[in-house]
């Protein structure tokens, strides 16, 4: 990581200096904010951590509970989510603390003794090279802790206001810059029943499956219930079952069970199939106890034993797949004339079974998609119409999840084949699991063509960086210090766009073409996105972070011979940034050009969004197309946003820029078709 840019700072480099703009945390919720986030689950905290990076944006986050979550709920963290955690700088800590899922085993009734179970299959959980990160398991509460720490250490010093329950949201566009009025009720015994009113430019309901925000904007979850009760428990137990430290799917005559090995080496999560429910019956009516859960698990484990010593957490639930038709408050068909003011994210807009481990992951990805867009609008980089793209992109992803989960849940609950034509062949179950591993790893998301994701006409230049999918990182060698790094880890949660220039053969010596010509265009042309959208006085990479990857060895490349934009002067002292130029040549193995199918002759420019998705693959020399792409959804900078947001004067400038830019563009909207592409 990079630090000391604006002067030497002792202590933890992850703790950013507090911005003078940071709203001091007081007992009362601020009466007026840019963004009010409702709910401190994974969705709300992802969004809060993202917005906390921008102290000029006034963000508040409220939670009905009196403090942070301590145990239970979700635990699966997909590879794609780990890539996102890297953007927040805590992936390493999750790697250290979590349990890694390497293989999955499958068990079925023994043909000779059907009341016994036997192992019938074993698959690798994550295919080689799918991501630089593994699939891991960690308690949701620990994920919350890491986000809360990120927020505490951010320039905004953002902290939740606990014991606040959202009661209502009313939107009145005529009410000026803060059209959403939110009523909160305090829930702690000392203040129970007291109400607070907050006015906000935008409200994001991350308030879970029973979302009051969703109800306030008149949306509902629609879908199906499977009328099947399941139990989940985190246990410390003694067992002779051999695969207890693997992820395991058991289909038995006594029901189905999933084992999730947990962090720390001793804890185990068991998902246990319980009762079939009646048409109108709710799971609570069955009054299922933890003792019944344990007994059911013991029956399924037979002939193996399970001696539960401690239950750390348990819950019962019923399976259903439900989704909202729209994730914001603008009625379908009114996108041309209205700006969304209230959004819902996570379980507030899609609920499904927990067994594919997608709930927490999908919820955080919803918030990561929305976070940079809200920041771009509030910082005046994009018009508010950009915000329609959140629903367009994420509702389609949610729909895919619901379809996948319906099938997956049905298969898990099916009885194993009885040899008479009834039930599910355990092999079929395993095959379905294997076929969807990329999807469950979170890397299957593919946003359709829109203003934010270009078409794929130049995809052949870099076949492994598919437009609309997440940037698939690979190793490169930094030429300034010969360190091997993951290129994708340049993509931090800082709202910046990444421009990865893959140089064609001999490009390093080409004065007129390739990377040099691109840098000249970016530095000098009036059409350059860098000149159009970076405010006077900001660092040259404040909005667009250009990185170059050459095919020559680092010994043949000199940083001093690079265009200034590739080792730019930045910060208070004009220090050089030495971390933007890489060689593809490693000591061992295929290089990034081979791994990701980059054209060695022509090279390619890969444009990556602030949420790490590939927006465009294009020739290095198609400068006009690059300019046109960004002109489609960005606003030319008019004011002087500051070079150093930590200096008091600069901070005030940034805040003023937000206000004028939000007003300036509040009724502009891009053509609806631009945002409605959904996902492929
Ligand atoms: C009891 C429970 C058990 C679960 N078990 C599993 C599991 O075993 N495995 C699995 O994969 N997933 C499980 N899940 C689902 C998983 O936790 C979610 O998919 C994931 O947490 C979704 O994140 P979210 O941020 O959208 O919502 P949530 O995590 O539900 O967070 C919503 C937050 O909003 C708060 N809130 C709600 N209403 C209001 C209001 N009106 N005002 C203010 N705050 C409000 C809630 O207190 C909560 O903190 C479980 C969820 C629950 C609730």
XYZ file of N, CA and C and ligand atoms in Angstrom, residues 38-44 62-65 73-74 140 164-166 206-208 212 232 269 271 313 315 345-347 354 359-360 363, ligand 1:
152
model
N -29.875 2.771 5.846
C -30.671 2.147 6.905
C -30.266 0.685 7.017
N -29.691 0.314 8.159
C -29.331 -1.085 8.397
C -27.840 -1.336 8.355
N -27.339 -1.944 9.427
C -25.908 -2.289 9.524
C -25.691 -3.770 9.255
N -26.245 -4.290 8.192
C -25.902 -5.640 7.728
C -24.777 -5.510 6.711
N -24.450 -6.599 6.036
C -23.365 -6.542 5.044
C -23.602 -5.506 3.943
N -24.851 -5.351 3.505
C -25.110 -4.378 2.438
C -24.872 -2.959 2.949
N -25.488 -2.633 4.084
C -25.368 -1.266 4.615
C -23.930 -0.906 4.938
N -27.885 4.198 10.095
C -28.648 3.906 11.316
C -28.978 2.420 11.369
N -29.153 1.932 12.581
C -29.412 0.495 12.790
C -30.362 0.357 13.974
N -31.371 -0.496 13.814
C -32.366 -0.623 14.888
C -31.823 -1.338 16.125
N -30.814 -2.216 15.915
C -30.267 -2.914 17.086
C -29.403 -1.956 17.904
N -25.912 -15.816 11.555
C -26.272 -15.439 10.187
C -25.259 -15.987 9.178
N -25.009 -15.246 8.103
C -24.271 -15.830 6.976
C -22.791 -16.035 7.298
N -20.377 -13.729 9.748
C -20.828 -12.422 9.255
C -20.457 -11.295 10.223
N -31.841 2.927 16.272
C -32.729 3.794 15.474
C -33.432 2.924 14.465
N -34.746 2.992 14.501
C -35.532 2.174 13.583
C -36.207 3.088 12.574
N -36.036 2.783 11.302
C -36.728 3.582 10.295
C -38.215 3.283 10.377
N -31.012 -0.758 3.484
C -30.282 -2.037 3.553
C -30.802 -2.743 4.783
N -32.117 -2.726 4.931
C -32.720 -3.135 6.196
C -33.341 -4.520 6.141
N -32.758 -5.383 5.330
C -33.056 -6.798 5.420
C -34.400 -7.211 4.852
N -38.438 -1.952 6.043
C -39.457 -0.901 6.165
C -39.265 0.128 5.054
N -30.388 -24.303 11.260
C -28.946 -24.068 11.112
C -28.360 -23.914 12.509
N -20.629 -25.588 11.120
C -22.029 -25.199 10.888
C -22.756 -26.355 10.236
N -26.438 -27.259 8.424
C -27.772 -26.922 7.923
C -28.548 -28.228 7.868
N -24.738 -20.801 18.168
C -25.833 -20.024 17.564
C -26.708 -20.980 16.794
N -30.713 -21.262 14.468
C -31.884 -20.573 13.947
C -32.684 -21.556 13.092
N -31.297 -2.425 -1.101
C -30.170 -3.295 -1.462
C -30.144 -4.503 -0.548
N -29.583 -5.603 -1.047
C -29.412 -6.805 -0.228
C -30.726 -7.547 -0.029
N -30.857 -8.130 1.162
C -32.060 -8.922 1.445
C -33.335 -8.091 1.350
N -30.239 -19.940 2.271
C -28.843 -19.575 2.572
C -27.836 -20.601 2.090
N -26.381 -15.046 -0.015
C -27.102 -13.902 0.548
C -26.203 -12.732 0.893
N -25.202 -13.007 1.714
C -24.301 -11.933 2.136
C -23.504 -11.421 0.926
N -25.611 -9.328 -1.479
C -26.005 -8.068 -0.827
C -24.850 -7.070 -0.849
C -31.625 -14.604 11.554
C -30.915 -14.739 10.239
C -30.217 -15.896 9.973
C -29.550 -16.045 8.780
N -28.854 -17.182 8.568
C -28.123 -17.309 7.461
C -27.349 -18.420 7.245
O -27.334 -19.333 8.057
N -26.591 -18.489 6.107
C -26.632 -17.507 5.170
O -25.935 -17.581 4.144
N -27.401 -16.429 5.349
C -28.136 -16.306 6.454
N -28.902 -15.227 6.633
C -29.004 -14.277 5.536
C -27.847 -13.348 5.488
O -27.499 -12.964 6.776
C -28.289 -12.205 4.608
O -28.447 -12.672 3.275
C -27.368 -11.059 4.616
O -27.064 -10.685 5.911
C -28.024 -9.921 3.869
O -27.447 -8.742 4.217
P -28.288 -7.397 4.298
O -27.321 -6.367 4.698
O -29.052 -7.211 3.059
O -29.385 -7.637 5.408
P -29.264 -8.024 6.950
O -28.017 -8.731 7.245
O -30.542 -8.677 7.307
O -29.156 -6.627 7.689
C -30.252 -5.763 7.819
C -29.995 -4.862 8.998
O -30.999 -3.850 9.009
C -31.486 -3.716 10.338
N -32.865 -3.216 10.229
C -33.956 -3.898 9.836
N -35.028 -3.096 9.830
C -34.619 -1.884 10.235
C -35.273 -0.640 10.424
N -36.583 -0.476 10.186
N -34.546 0.417 10.859
C -33.207 0.286 11.092
N -32.545 -0.880 10.929
C -33.238 -1.953 10.495
C -31.385 -5.108 10.912
O -31.361 -5.062 12.322
C -30.084 -5.596 10.311
O -28.976 -5.290 11.110
C -29.598 -15.031 7.811
C -30.297 -13.868 8.078
C -30.960 -13.706 9.278
C -31.698 -12.415 9.554
